[in-house]
Coordinates of C-alpha atoms in Angstrom, one line a residue:
Chain A
X298 CA -59.4 -199.6 72.3
X299 CA -59.1 -195.9 73.1
X300 CA -57.7 -194.9 69.7
X301 CA -59.0 -191.7 68.3
X302 CA -59.4 -191.4 64.5
X303 CA -59.4 -188.2 62.5
X304 CA -59.9 -187.8 58.7
X305 CA -58.3 -185.1 56.6
X306 CA -58.2 -184.4 52.9
X307 CA -54.9 -183.0 51.5
X308 CA -55.4 -179.4 50.3
X309 CA -53.6 -177.9 47.3
X310 CA -51.8 -175.2 49.3
X311 CA -50.2 -178.0 51.4
X312 CA -48.3 -179.4 48.4
X313 CA -45.0 -178.1 47.3
X314 CA -43.1 -178.0 44.0
X315 CA -42.1 -181.7 44.4
X316 CA -45.7 -182.5 44.0
X317 CA -46.2 -183.9 47.5
X318 CA -47.4 -182.7 50.8
X319 CA -44.8 -180.5 52.4
X320 CA -43.3 -182.3 55.4
X321 CA -44.1 -179.5 57.8
X322 CA -47.8 -180.0 57.3
X323 CA -47.7 -183.4 59.0
X324 CA -47.3 -181.4 62.2
X325 CA -50.3 -179.3 61.4
X326 CA -52.3 -182.4 60.8
X327 CA -51.1 -184.0 64.0
X328 CA -52.3 -180.8 65.9
X329 CA -55.6 -180.9 64.1
X330 CA -56.1 -184.5 65.3
X331 CA -55.0 -183.6 68.8
X332 CA -57.5 -180.8 69.0
X333 CA -60.3 -182.9 67.5
X334 CA -59.4 -185.5 70.1
X335 CA -59.6 -182.9 72.9
X336 CA -63.0 -181.6 71.6
X337 CA -64.2 -185.2 71.6
X338 CA -63.6 -185.2 75.4
X339 CA -65.3 -181.9 75.9
X340 CA -62.0 -180.1 76.3
X341 CA -60.2 -177.5 74.1
X342 CA -56.5 -176.7 73.7
X343 CA -57.0 -173.2 75.2
X344 CA -59.2 -173.4 78.2
X345 CA -60.1 -170.5 80.5
X346 CA -60.3 -171.8 84.1
X347 CA -62.7 -170.6 86.7
X348 CA -59.9 -168.4 88.3
X349 CA -59.5 -166.7 84.9
X350 CA -56.2 -168.3 84.1
X351 CA -55.7 -169.9 80.7
X352 CA -54.4 -173.4 80.3
X353 CA -52.5 -174.4 77.1
X354 CA -50.4 -177.2 75.9
X355 CA -47.1 -176.0 74.5
X356 CA -45.0 -178.6 72.8
X357 CA -41.9 -180.0 74.4
X358 CA -40.8 -182.3 71.6
X359 CA -42.3 -183.3 68.2
X360 CA -41.1 -185.8 65.6
X361 CA -42.3 -187.4 62.4
X362 CA -40.9 -190.4 60.4
X363 CA -42.0 -190.3 56.7
X364 CA -42.6 -193.6 54.9
X365 CA -44.6 -192.7 51.7
X366 CA -45.6 -189.3 50.2
X367 CA -49.1 -187.9 50.4
X368 CA -50.5 -186.1 47.5
X369 CA -53.2 -183.6 46.6
X370 CA -56.7 -184.7 47.4
X371 CA -55.5 -187.8 49.3
X372 CA -57.9 -188.7 52.1
X373 CA -55.7 -189.4 55.1
X374 CA -56.7 -191.2 58.2
X375 CA -54.8 -190.2 61.4
X376 CA -54.8 -192.7 64.3
X377 CA -54.0 -191.1 67.7
X378 CA -53.0 -192.9 70.8
X379 CA -52.1 -191.4 74.2
X380 CA -49.0 -193.3 74.6
X381 CA -47.9 -191.7 78.0
X382 CA -49.7 -189.5 80.5
X383 CA -47.4 -188.0 83.0
X384 CA -48.1 -185.6 85.9
X385 CA -47.7 -182.5 83.7
X386 CA -47.3 -183.9 80.2
X387 CA -48.9 -186.0 77.5
X388 CA -47.3 -187.9 74.7
X389 CA -49.5 -188.5 71.7
X390 CA -48.4 -191.0 69.1
X391 CA -50.0 -190.8 65.6
X392 CA -50.0 -192.9 62.5
X393 CA -51.0 -191.5 59.1
X394 CA -52.7 -193.9 56.7
X395 CA -54.0 -193.6 53.1
X396 CA -56.0 -196.9 52.6
X397 CA -53.7 -199.7 53.3
X398 CA -50.6 -197.6 53.1
X399 CA -48.9 -196.2 56.2
X400 CA -47.6 -192.8 55.2
X401 CA -45.9 -191.6 58.4
X402 CA -45.7 -192.0 62.2
X403 CA -45.4 -189.0 64.4
X404 CA -45.4 -187.9 68.0
X405 CA -46.3 -184.8 70.0
X406 CA -45.1 -184.4 73.6
X407 CA -46.9 -181.5 75.3
X408 CA -46.8 -180.0 78.7
X409 CA -49.7 -178.5 80.6
X410 CA -49.0 -174.8 81.2
X411 CA -50.5 -171.6 82.4
X412 CA -50.2 -169.4 79.3
X413 CA -50.4 -165.6 79.1
X414 CA -49.1 -163.1 76.6
X415 CA -45.7 -161.7 77.1
X416 CA -45.0 -163.8 80.1
X417 CA -43.2 -167.1 80.8
X418 CA -45.0 -170.3 80.3
X419 CA -45.5 -172.1 83.7
X420 CA -45.9 -175.8 83.7
X421 CA -48.5 -177.2 86.1
X422 CA -49.8 -180.7 87.0
X423 CA -52.7 -181.6 84.7
X424 CA -55.9 -180.5 86.5
X425 CA -57.8 -183.5 87.9
X426 CA -60.9 -182.8 85.8
X427 CA -58.9 -182.8 82.6
X428 CA -56.8 -185.7 83.8
X429 CA -59.8 -187.8 84.5
X430 CA -60.9 -187.6 80.8
X431 CA -57.6 -188.7 79.2
X432 CA -56.9 -192.3 79.1
X433 CA -53.4 -193.6 78.5
X434 CA -53.5 -196.4 75.8
X435 CA -51.1 -199.0 74.5
X436 CA -48.6 -198.0 71.9
X437 CA -49.7 -198.1 68.3
X438 CA -46.8 -200.2 67.3
X439 CA -43.1 -200.2 67.9
X440 CA -41.8 -197.0 69.5
X441 CA -40.9 -194.1 67.4
X442 CA -39.1 -192.5 70.3
Chain B
X299 CA -15.5 -174.9 61.8
X300 CA -18.0 -176.1 59.2
X301 CA -21.0 -174.8 61.0
X302 CA -23.4 -172.8 58.9
X303 CA -25.4 -169.9 60.4
X304 CA -28.7 -168.5 59.1
X305 CA -30.6 -165.5 60.5
X306 CA -34.3 -165.2 60.4
X307 CA -36.8 -162.7 61.8
X308 CA -40.1 -164.1 63.1
X309 CA -43.0 -162.9 61.1
X310 CA -46.5 -162.1 62.3
X311 CA -48.2 -164.8 60.4
X312 CA -46.0 -167.4 62.1
X313 CA -47.4 -166.6 65.6
X314 CA -50.5 -168.2 66.9
X315 CA -53.2 -167.1 69.4
X316 CA -50.9 -168.2 72.3
X317 CA -48.8 -165.2 71.2
X318 CA -45.8 -167.4 70.3
X319 CA -44.3 -168.9 67.1
X320 CA -46.4 -171.9 66.1
X321 CA -44.3 -175.0 66.7
X322 CA -44.7 -176.3 63.0
X323 CA -42.8 -173.2 61.8
X324 CA -39.5 -174.4 63.3
X325 CA -39.5 -177.0 60.6
X326 CA -39.9 -174.3 58.0
X327 CA -37.1 -172.4 59.5
X328 CA -34.9 -175.5 59.5
X329 CA -35.7 -176.1 55.8
X330 CA -34.8 -172.5 55.1
X331 CA -31.5 -172.9 56.8
X332 CA -30.9 -176.2 54.9
X333 CA -31.6 -174.5 51.6
X334 CA -29.4 -171.5 52.4
X335 CA -26.7 -173.9 53.4
X336 CA -27.0 -175.7 50.0
X337 CA -26.9 -172.4 48.1
X338 CA -23.8 -171.5 50.0
X339 CA -22.2 -174.6 48.4
X340 CA -23.5 -173.8 44.9
X341 CA -26.2 -176.4 45.3
X342 CA -30.0 -176.4 45.3
X343 CA -32.5 -178.7 46.9
X344 CA -34.0 -179.4 43.5
X345 CA -31.3 -179.9 40.9
X346 CA -31.8 -180.9 37.3
X347 CA -28.9 -183.2 36.3
X348 CA -27.3 -183.4 32.9
X349 CA -29.4 -186.4 32.0
X350 CA -32.6 -184.5 32.7
X351 CA -33.4 -186.2 36.0
X352 CA -34.2 -184.2 39.0
X353 CA -32.6 -184.7 42.4
X354 CA -34.4 -183.9 45.5
X355 CA -34.1 -184.5 49.2
X356 CA -37.3 -185.8 50.8
X357 CA -37.3 -186.1 54.5
X358 CA -37.0 -189.5 56.3
X359 CA -37.3 -188.2 59.8
X360 CA -37.6 -184.8 61.4
X361 CA -37.7 -183.8 65.1
X362 CA -37.6 -180.7 67.3
X363 CA -37.2 -180.1 71.0
X364 CA -38.5 -176.8 72.3
X365 CA -36.8 -175.0 75.2
X366 CA -38.2 -171.4 75.1
X367 CA -40.8 -169.8 73.0
X368 CA -39.9 -167.4 70.2
X369 CA -42.1 -164.3 69.6
X370 CA -43.0 -161.7 66.9
X371 CA -40.1 -159.8 65.5
X372 CA -37.5 -161.9 67.3
X373 CA -34.2 -162.3 65.4
X374 CA -33.3 -166.0 65.5
X375 CA -30.0 -167.5 64.7
X376 CA -30.0 -171.0 63.4
X377 CA -26.8 -173.0 63.7
X378 CA -26.6 -175.9 61.2
X379 CA -24.3 -178.9 61.4
X380 CA -24.1 -181.9 59.1
X381 CA -24.0 -184.4 61.9
X382 CA -24.0 -187.4 59.6
X383 CA -23.3 -188.0 55.9
X384 CA -24.4 -191.5 54.8
X385 CA -24.2 -193.1 51.3
X386 CA -27.7 -191.9 50.5
X387 CA -28.7 -189.6 53.4
X388 CA -27.8 -186.5 55.3
X389 CA -28.6 -185.7 58.9
X390 CA -28.6 -182.0 59.7
X391 CA -28.7 -180.9 63.3
X392 CA -29.8 -177.3 64.1
X393 CA -29.9 -175.1 67.1
X394 CA -32.1 -172.0 67.4
X395 CA -30.8 -169.1 69.4
X396 CA -32.1 -165.7 70.3
X397 CA -29.2 -163.9 71.8
X398 CA -27.9 -166.0 74.7
X399 CA -31.0 -168.1 74.9
X400 CA -31.3 -171.3 73.1
X401 CA -34.9 -171.8 72.0
X402 CA -34.8 -175.1 70.3
X403 CA -32.8 -178.0 68.9
X404 CA -34.0 -179.8 65.7
X405 CA -32.9 -182.4 63.2
X406 CA -33.7 -183.2 59.5
X407 CA -32.8 -186.5 58.1
X408 CA -33.1 -186.4 54.3
X409 CA -32.4 -188.9 51.6
X410 CA -31.1 -188.2 48.1
X411 CA -33.8 -189.2 45.6
X412 CA -34.8 -189.0 42.0
X413 CA -38.0 -187.1 42.1
X414 CA -40.7 -186.8 39.4
X415 CA -44.4 -186.0 39.6
X416 CA -46.8 -188.8 40.1
X417 CA -44.1 -191.4 40.4
X418 CA -42.4 -193.1 43.3
X419 CA -39.4 -191.4 44.9
X420 CA -36.3 -193.5 44.2
X421 CA -33.3 -193.2 46.6
X422 CA -29.9 -193.0 45.1
X423 CA -26.3 -192.7 46.4
X424 CA -25.4 -189.0 46.7
X425 CA -23.7 -188.1 43.4
X426 CA -19.9 -187.6 43.8
X427 CA -20.0 -183.9 42.8
X428 CA -22.5 -183.1 45.5
X429 CA -21.0 -185.5 48.1
X430 CA -17.6 -183.7 47.6
X431 CA -19.1 -180.4 48.8
X432 CA -20.7 -181.5 51.9
X433 CA -18.5 -182.0 55.0
X434 CA -19.6 -184.0 58.0
X435 CA -19.0 -182.0 61.2
X436 CA -19.0 -182.8 64.9
X437 CA -22.3 -182.7 66.8
X438 CA -23.4 -179.4 68.1
X439 CA -23.9 -180.7 71.5
X440 CA -25.4 -183.8 73.1
X441 CA -27.4 -185.9 70.7
X442 CA -31.1 -185.0 70.1
X443 CA -31.6 -188.4 68.5
Chain C
X185 CA -79.9 -171.9 42.9
X186 CA -76.5 -173.3 42.0
X187 CA -74.7 -172.0 45.0
X188 CA -72.1 -174.4 46.5
X189 CA -71.7 -174.6 50.2
X190 CA -68.5 -175.6 52.0
X191 CA -68.0 -176.0 55.8
X192 CA -64.6 -175.6 57.6
X193 CA -63.6 -175.4 61.2
X194 CA -60.9 -172.8 62.1
X195 CA -57.7 -174.6 63.1
X196 CA -55.3 -173.3 65.9
X197 CA -52.3 -172.8 63.4
X198 CA -54.6 -170.5 61.4
X199 CA -54.8 -168.0 64.3
X200 CA -52.2 -165.3 65.0
X201 CA -51.1 -163.5 68.1
X202 CA -54.1 -161.1 67.7
X203 CA -56.2 -164.1 68.6
X204 CA -58.0 -164.2 65.3
X205 CA -57.7 -166.0 62.0
X206 CA -54.8 -164.5 60.0
X207 CA -56.2 -162.7 57.0
X208 CA -54.2 -164.7 54.5
X209 CA -56.0 -167.8 55.5
X210 CA -59.3 -166.6 54.0
X211 CA -57.6 -167.1 50.6
X212 CA -56.8 -170.8 51.5
X213 CA -60.3 -171.3 52.7
X214 CA -61.6 -169.8 49.3
X215 CA -59.3 -172.2 47.4
X216 CA -60.5 -175.2 49.5
X217 CA -64.1 -174.2 48.7
X218 CA -63.3 -173.9 45.0
X219 CA -61.6 -177.3 44.9
X220 CA -64.5 -179.0 46.8
X221 CA -66.8 -177.3 44.2
X222 CA -64.8 -178.7 41.3
X223 CA -64.7 -182.1 42.9
X224 CA -68.5 -181.9 43.3
X225 CA -68.6 -181.6 39.5
X226 CA -66.3 -184.5 38.9
X227 CA -63.4 -182.1 38.1
X228 CA -60.1 -181.3 39.8
X229 CA -58.0 -178.2 39.8
X230 CA -55.1 -180.0 38.1
X231 CA -56.3 -182.4 35.4
X232 CA -54.2 -184.4 33.0
X233 CA -55.9 -184.4 29.6
X234 CA -56.0 -187.2 27.1
X235 CA -53.1 -185.6 25.2
X236 CA -51.0 -185.6 28.3
X237 CA -51.2 -181.9 28.9
X238 CA -52.1 -180.6 32.4
X239 CA -54.8 -178.0 32.9
X240 CA -54.6 -175.7 35.8
X241 CA -56.3 -172.5 37.0
X242 CA -53.8 -169.9 38.0
X243 CA -55.3 -166.9 39.7
X244 CA -55.5 -163.6 37.9
X245 CA -56.9 -161.5 40.7
X246 CA -58.1 -162.3 44.3
X247 CA -59.7 -160.1 46.9
X248 CA -61.3 -160.2 50.3
X249 CA -63.3 -157.7 52.4
X250 CA -63.3 -158.5 56.2
X251 CA -66.4 -157.7 58.2
X252 CA -65.9 -159.6 61.5
X253 CA -63.0 -161.7 62.8
X254 CA -63.1 -165.5 62.9
X255 CA -61.7 -167.4 65.8
X256 CA -60.2 -170.8 66.8
X257 CA -62.7 -173.6 66.6
X258 CA -65.3 -171.5 64.7
X259 CA -67.4 -173.4 62.2
X260 CA -67.5 -171.4 59.0
X261 CA -69.8 -171.7 56.1
X262 CA -68.5 -170.6 52.7
X263 CA -71.0 -169.9 50.0
X264 CA -69.6 -170.0 46.5
X265 CA -71.1 -168.6 43.4
X266 CA -69.8 -168.6 39.9
X267 CA -70.4 -165.0 39.2
X268 CA -68.9 -164.9 35.8
X269 CA -67.9 -167.5 33.2
X270 CA -65.8 -166.1 30.4
X271 CA -64.2 -167.9 27.4
X272 CA -61.0 -168.5 29.3
X273 CA -61.7 -167.4 32.9
X274 CA -64.0 -168.0 35.9
X275 CA -64.8 -165.6 38.6
X276 CA -65.9 -167.2 42.0
X277 CA -67.6 -165.0 44.6
X278 CA -67.6 -166.3 48.2
X279 CA -69.3 -165.3 51.4
X280 CA -68.0 -166.5 54.8
X281 CA -70.6 -167.0 57.5
X282 CA -70.6 -168.1 61.1
X283 CA -74.1 -168.6 62.1
X284 CA -76.0 -165.4 61.3
X285 CA -72.9 -163.3 61.1
X286 CA -71.2 -162.6 57.8
X287 CA -67.5 -162.6 58.4
X288 CA -66.2 -161.7 55.0
X289 CA -66.7 -161.6 51.2
X290 CA -64.1 -162.6 48.7
X291 CA -63.4 -163.3 45.1
X292 CA -61.1 -165.5 43.0
X293 CA -60.7 -164.8 39.3
X294 CA -58.9 -167.6 37.6
X295 CA -57.8 -168.4 34.1
X296 CA -57.8 -171.8 32.4
X297 CA -54.1 -172.7 31.5
X298 CA -51.8 -175.3 30.2
X299 CA -49.4 -175.7 33.1
X300 CA -46.0 -177.3 33.1
X301 CA -43.0 -177.0 35.3
X302 CA -40.4 -174.4 34.3
X303 CA -42.4 -173.1 31.4
X304 CA -44.7 -170.3 30.8
X305 CA -48.4 -170.7 31.7
X306 CA -50.5 -170.6 28.5
X307 CA -54.1 -169.6 28.8
X308 CA -56.6 -171.5 26.7
X309 CA -60.4 -171.5 26.2
X310 CA -62.1 -173.6 28.8
X311 CA -62.5 -177.1 27.2
X312 CA -66.1 -177.8 26.3
X313 CA -66.4 -180.8 28.6
X314 CA -65.4 -178.7 31.6
X315 CA -67.3 -175.7 30.4
X316 CA -70.5 -177.7 30.2
X317 CA -70.3 -178.6 33.9
X318 CA -69.9 -175.1 35.2
X319 CA -73.0 -172.9 35.4
X320 CA -72.8 -169.1 35.9
X321 CA -75.1 -168.0 38.7
X322 CA -76.5 -164.8 39.9
X323 CA -74.3 -162.7 42.2
X324 CA -74.5 -163.4 46.0
X325 CA -75.3 -159.8 46.8
X326 CA -73.9 -156.4 45.8
X327 CA -70.7 -156.5 43.8
X328 CA -67.4 -156.8 45.7
X329 CA -65.6 -155.8 42.4
Chain D
X23 CA -39.2 -140.5 47.7
X24 CA -41.3 -142.1 50.3
X25 CA -41.4 -145.5 48.6
X26 CA -40.3 -148.3 50.9
X27 CA -38.6 -151.3 49.4
X28 CA -38.4 -154.8 50.9
X29 CA -36.5 -157.8 49.6
X30 CA -37.6 -161.4 50.0
X31 CA -36.4 -164.8 48.7
X32 CA -39.1 -167.4 47.8
X33 CA -38.8 -170.4 50.0
X34 CA -39.6 -174.0 49.1
X35 CA -42.5 -174.4 51.4
X36 CA -44.2 -171.4 49.6
X37 CA -44.4 -173.2 46.3
X38 CA -47.2 -175.7 45.4
X39 CA -47.5 -178.6 43.1
X40 CA -47.9 -176.3 40.1
X41 CA -44.2 -175.4 40.7
X42 CA -45.0 -171.7 41.5
X43 CA -45.5 -169.7 44.6
X44 CA -49.0 -170.3 46.0
X45 CA -51.1 -167.2 45.5
X46 CA -52.0 -166.8 49.2
X47 CA -48.3 -166.2 50.0
X48 CA -48.3 -162.9 48.2
X49 CA -50.5 -161.7 51.1
X50 CA -47.9 -162.9 53.6
X51 CA -45.2 -161.1 51.6
X52 CA -47.3 -157.9 51.7
X53 CA -47.6 -158.1 55.4
X54 CA -43.9 -158.7 55.9
X55 CA -43.2 -155.6 53.8
X56 CA -45.8 -153.6 55.7
X57 CA -44.2 -154.7 59.1
X58 CA -40.7 -153.9 57.9
X59 CA -42.0 -150.5 56.8
X60 CA -43.5 -149.9 60.2
X61 CA -40.2 -151.0 61.9
X62 CA -38.3 -148.6 59.6
X63 CA -40.4 -145.8 61.3
X64 CA -39.8 -147.0 64.7
X65 CA -43.3 -148.6 65.0
X66 CA -44.7 -152.1 65.2
X67 CA -47.9 -153.6 64.1
X68 CA -48.9 -154.5 67.7
X69 CA -48.0 -151.7 70.1
X70 CA -48.8 -151.4 73.8
X71 CA -49.7 -147.9 74.6
X72 CA -48.9 -146.0 77.8
X73 CA -52.4 -146.7 79.1
X74 CA -51.9 -150.4 78.6
X75 CA -54.1 -150.8 75.6
X76 CA -52.8 -152.6 72.5
X77 CA -53.1 -151.0 69.1
X78 CA -53.3 -153.3 66.0
X79 CA -54.2 -152.9 62.3
X80 CA -56.7 -155.5 61.3
X81 CA -57.4 -155.7 57.5
X82 CA -60.5 -154.2 56.0
X83 CA -59.8 -155.2 52.4
X84 CA -57.0 -156.9 50.6
X85 CA -56.4 -157.7 47.0
X86 CA -53.8 -158.9 44.5
X87 CA -53.5 -159.0 40.7
X88 CA -51.0 -161.6 39.4
X89 CA -49.0 -160.9 36.3
X90 CA -46.3 -163.5 36.2
X91 CA -45.5 -166.5 38.5
X92 CA -42.7 -166.4 41.1
X93 CA -40.7 -169.5 41.6
X94 CA -38.4 -171.1 44.2
X95 CA -35.3 -169.1 45.1
X96 CA -36.5 -166.1 43.2
X97 CA -35.4 -162.8 44.8
X98 CA -38.4 -160.6 44.9
X99 CA -38.5 -156.9 45.4
X100 CA -41.6 -155.4 47.0
X101 CA -42.2 -151.7 46.5
X102 CA -44.6 -150.3 49.1
X103 CA -46.4 -147.0 48.9
X104 CA -48.9 -145.4 51.4
X105 CA -51.5 -144.6 48.7
X106 CA -54.1 -143.2 51.2
X107 CA -54.0 -142.2 54.9
X108 CA -57.4 -141.6 56.3
X109 CA -58.4 -140.7 59.8
X110 CA -58.6 -144.3 61.0
X111 CA -57.2 -146.3 58.0
X112 CA -54.3 -146.8 55.8
X113 CA -54.1 -148.1 52.3
X114 CA -50.8 -149.6 51.3
X115 CA -50.2 -150.4 47.6
X116 CA -47.4 -152.9 46.6
X117 CA -45.7 -154.0 43.5
X118 CA -43.8 -157.2 43.3
X119 CA -40.8 -157.3 40.9
X120 CA -38.2 -159.8 39.9
X121 CA -35.5 -157.9 38.1
X122 CA -37.3 -156.2 35.2
X123 CA -40.4 -158.2 35.5
X124 CA -43.4 -157.1 37.4
X125 CA -45.0 -160.1 39.0
X126 CA -48.0 -158.7 40.8
X127 CA -49.7 -155.7 42.3
X128 CA -51.5 -155.8 45.6
X129 CA -53.2 -153.7 48.2
X130 CA -53.8 -153.8 52.0
X131 CA -56.4 -151.6 53.5
X132 CA -56.1 -151.6 57.3
X133 CA -57.8 -149.9 60.1
X134 CA -56.3 -148.7 63.4
X135 CA -58.0 -150.6 66.3
X136 CA -57.7 -151.3 70.0
X137 CA -57.3 -155.1 70.0
X138 CA -57.8 -157.5 72.9
X139 CA -58.5 -161.2 73.1
X140 CA -62.1 -162.4 73.1
X141 CA -63.4 -158.9 72.6
X142 CA -64.6 -156.9 69.7
X143 CA -62.1 -154.9 67.7
X144 CA -62.8 -151.1 68.2
X145 CA -61.5 -148.8 65.5
X146 CA -60.0 -145.5 66.6
X147 CA -58.4 -142.5 64.9
X148 CA -54.7 -143.1 64.3
X149 CA -52.9 -141.7 67.3
X150 CA -51.1 -138.4 66.5
X151 CA -47.6 -139.7 67.3
X152 CA -48.1 -142.7 64.8
X153 CA -49.9 -140.5 62.3
X154 CA -47.0 -138.1 62.1
X155 CA -44.6 -140.7 61.0
X156 CA -46.6 -142.1 58.1
X157 CA -46.5 -140.0 54.9
X158 CA -49.1 -140.5 52.2
X159 CA -47.3 -140.8 48.8
X160 CA -48.4 -140.8 45.2
X161 CA -49.8 -144.0 43.7
X162 CA -47.3 -146.4 42.3
X163 CA -49.1 -146.5 38.9
X164 CA -52.6 -146.9 37.7
X165 CA -55.0 -147.7 40.5
X166 CA -55.6 -151.4 41.4
X167 CA -58.7 -150.4 43.3

């Protein structure tokens, strides 16, 4: 129901000498989908609050399982689900599809933090106005863990 | 004993507007360490065999858990262990350290394949001459899974 | 008249710790615009010909002049002109705009080549069927050289 | 005499499906050489001054001419010269070599600025203590412009 879908064409600079998308780029695609999802809710990944503090979402854990390679000019569909919403953290599960072929499954676990340059990141409970906009949804499929 | 160590300085282009290393770059660092490890054994990640075929190591699964941010000009030490050597696959566990601080733990699971452009990747048993050079070693610490 | 326009949103991973788009990414944006331009003509930057050879367009010279910084989530318009079509080469001039603000001007000079792995690149005259689709157009503005 | 030399091995993720280093990465290599050069002088590209302001060096103009492709695992030597030191700007010329083969020539023109997030960049004269450390040197060879 609350799945968010993001489309992305593979760019030349994202391929490597094996002729396929470099595996690290799936993480950039996941982040793009995450940020498009946040924008769709009227949010942004770096938000300045009324008190001047900046809220960001550093990653705690990321993972990706690769099932089929993506190639230059492929149009990829990324399906994003909020698989878990904690007090301070979000877990986003993603599936990558090219037509009927599932290419990969990935996950981003992020934690809500006050961020500032040259200081420690301080985790905080997700502010209520942000929390209210994010709906936890069922898993895409079996758990990627 | 069989731990491989790789050093890397954080470059400016690897930071993001949060002032820290972008999380996707840990995967590039892991790959650099993996390739330096292979070179240290007289191997390369893309090897042309006597029969003209090319052997590569596409990723099956990758993951990273982030514990402390890395910043511009940090000198990072990556400690690589071959945590599992299967018939066709390798699992490499990595720890990222800056001095006494552990920054992250990651894992690359790769599978030995015949690679060629515009064709499917075909997994094969690790050839004996390559297999003989790679020694499975105890886990770094508790399992990252 | 024959200007090609490409739109692109700035992604988080393209920023650096100065809070702006890393200058190297303008070259990736130019390439994306170039490839979208080629697709709009029914072409691709890597084309297998009937004789099995592969035609590519390695760069001879690239440049960019930066006028104002681009930031996360900016929507950028790239205006592409074929400023010169030679026997073997193309020069593409680009302007980057965010609303009424010109951010940068860049240029890609590329040469038509037979490309193959592990061999030299061999420049060739642009094949007539490709040449016929690409129209030289007046400069965008004063020459960036 | 005042030429600075930086060595860099080509990484897998820096190649593209044409089997060579993606052209945009030469700009990242140039920046790495620039920053290593600044470090060799006891400077950094982002310096906090005694008054709390941060000095950075945004790019005004960058260019690169490509002569021969670089490939995975190549060891590249980058030779850096300060071809011009102005009141507010520096022009760094670079040559890329692999053994006896010159691969490319590039240039970075940068301007000394007060940088801060979400504000305009303000150019300033190079502070005397920084200026004193940077020596203008003769051109590498004929001008790349």
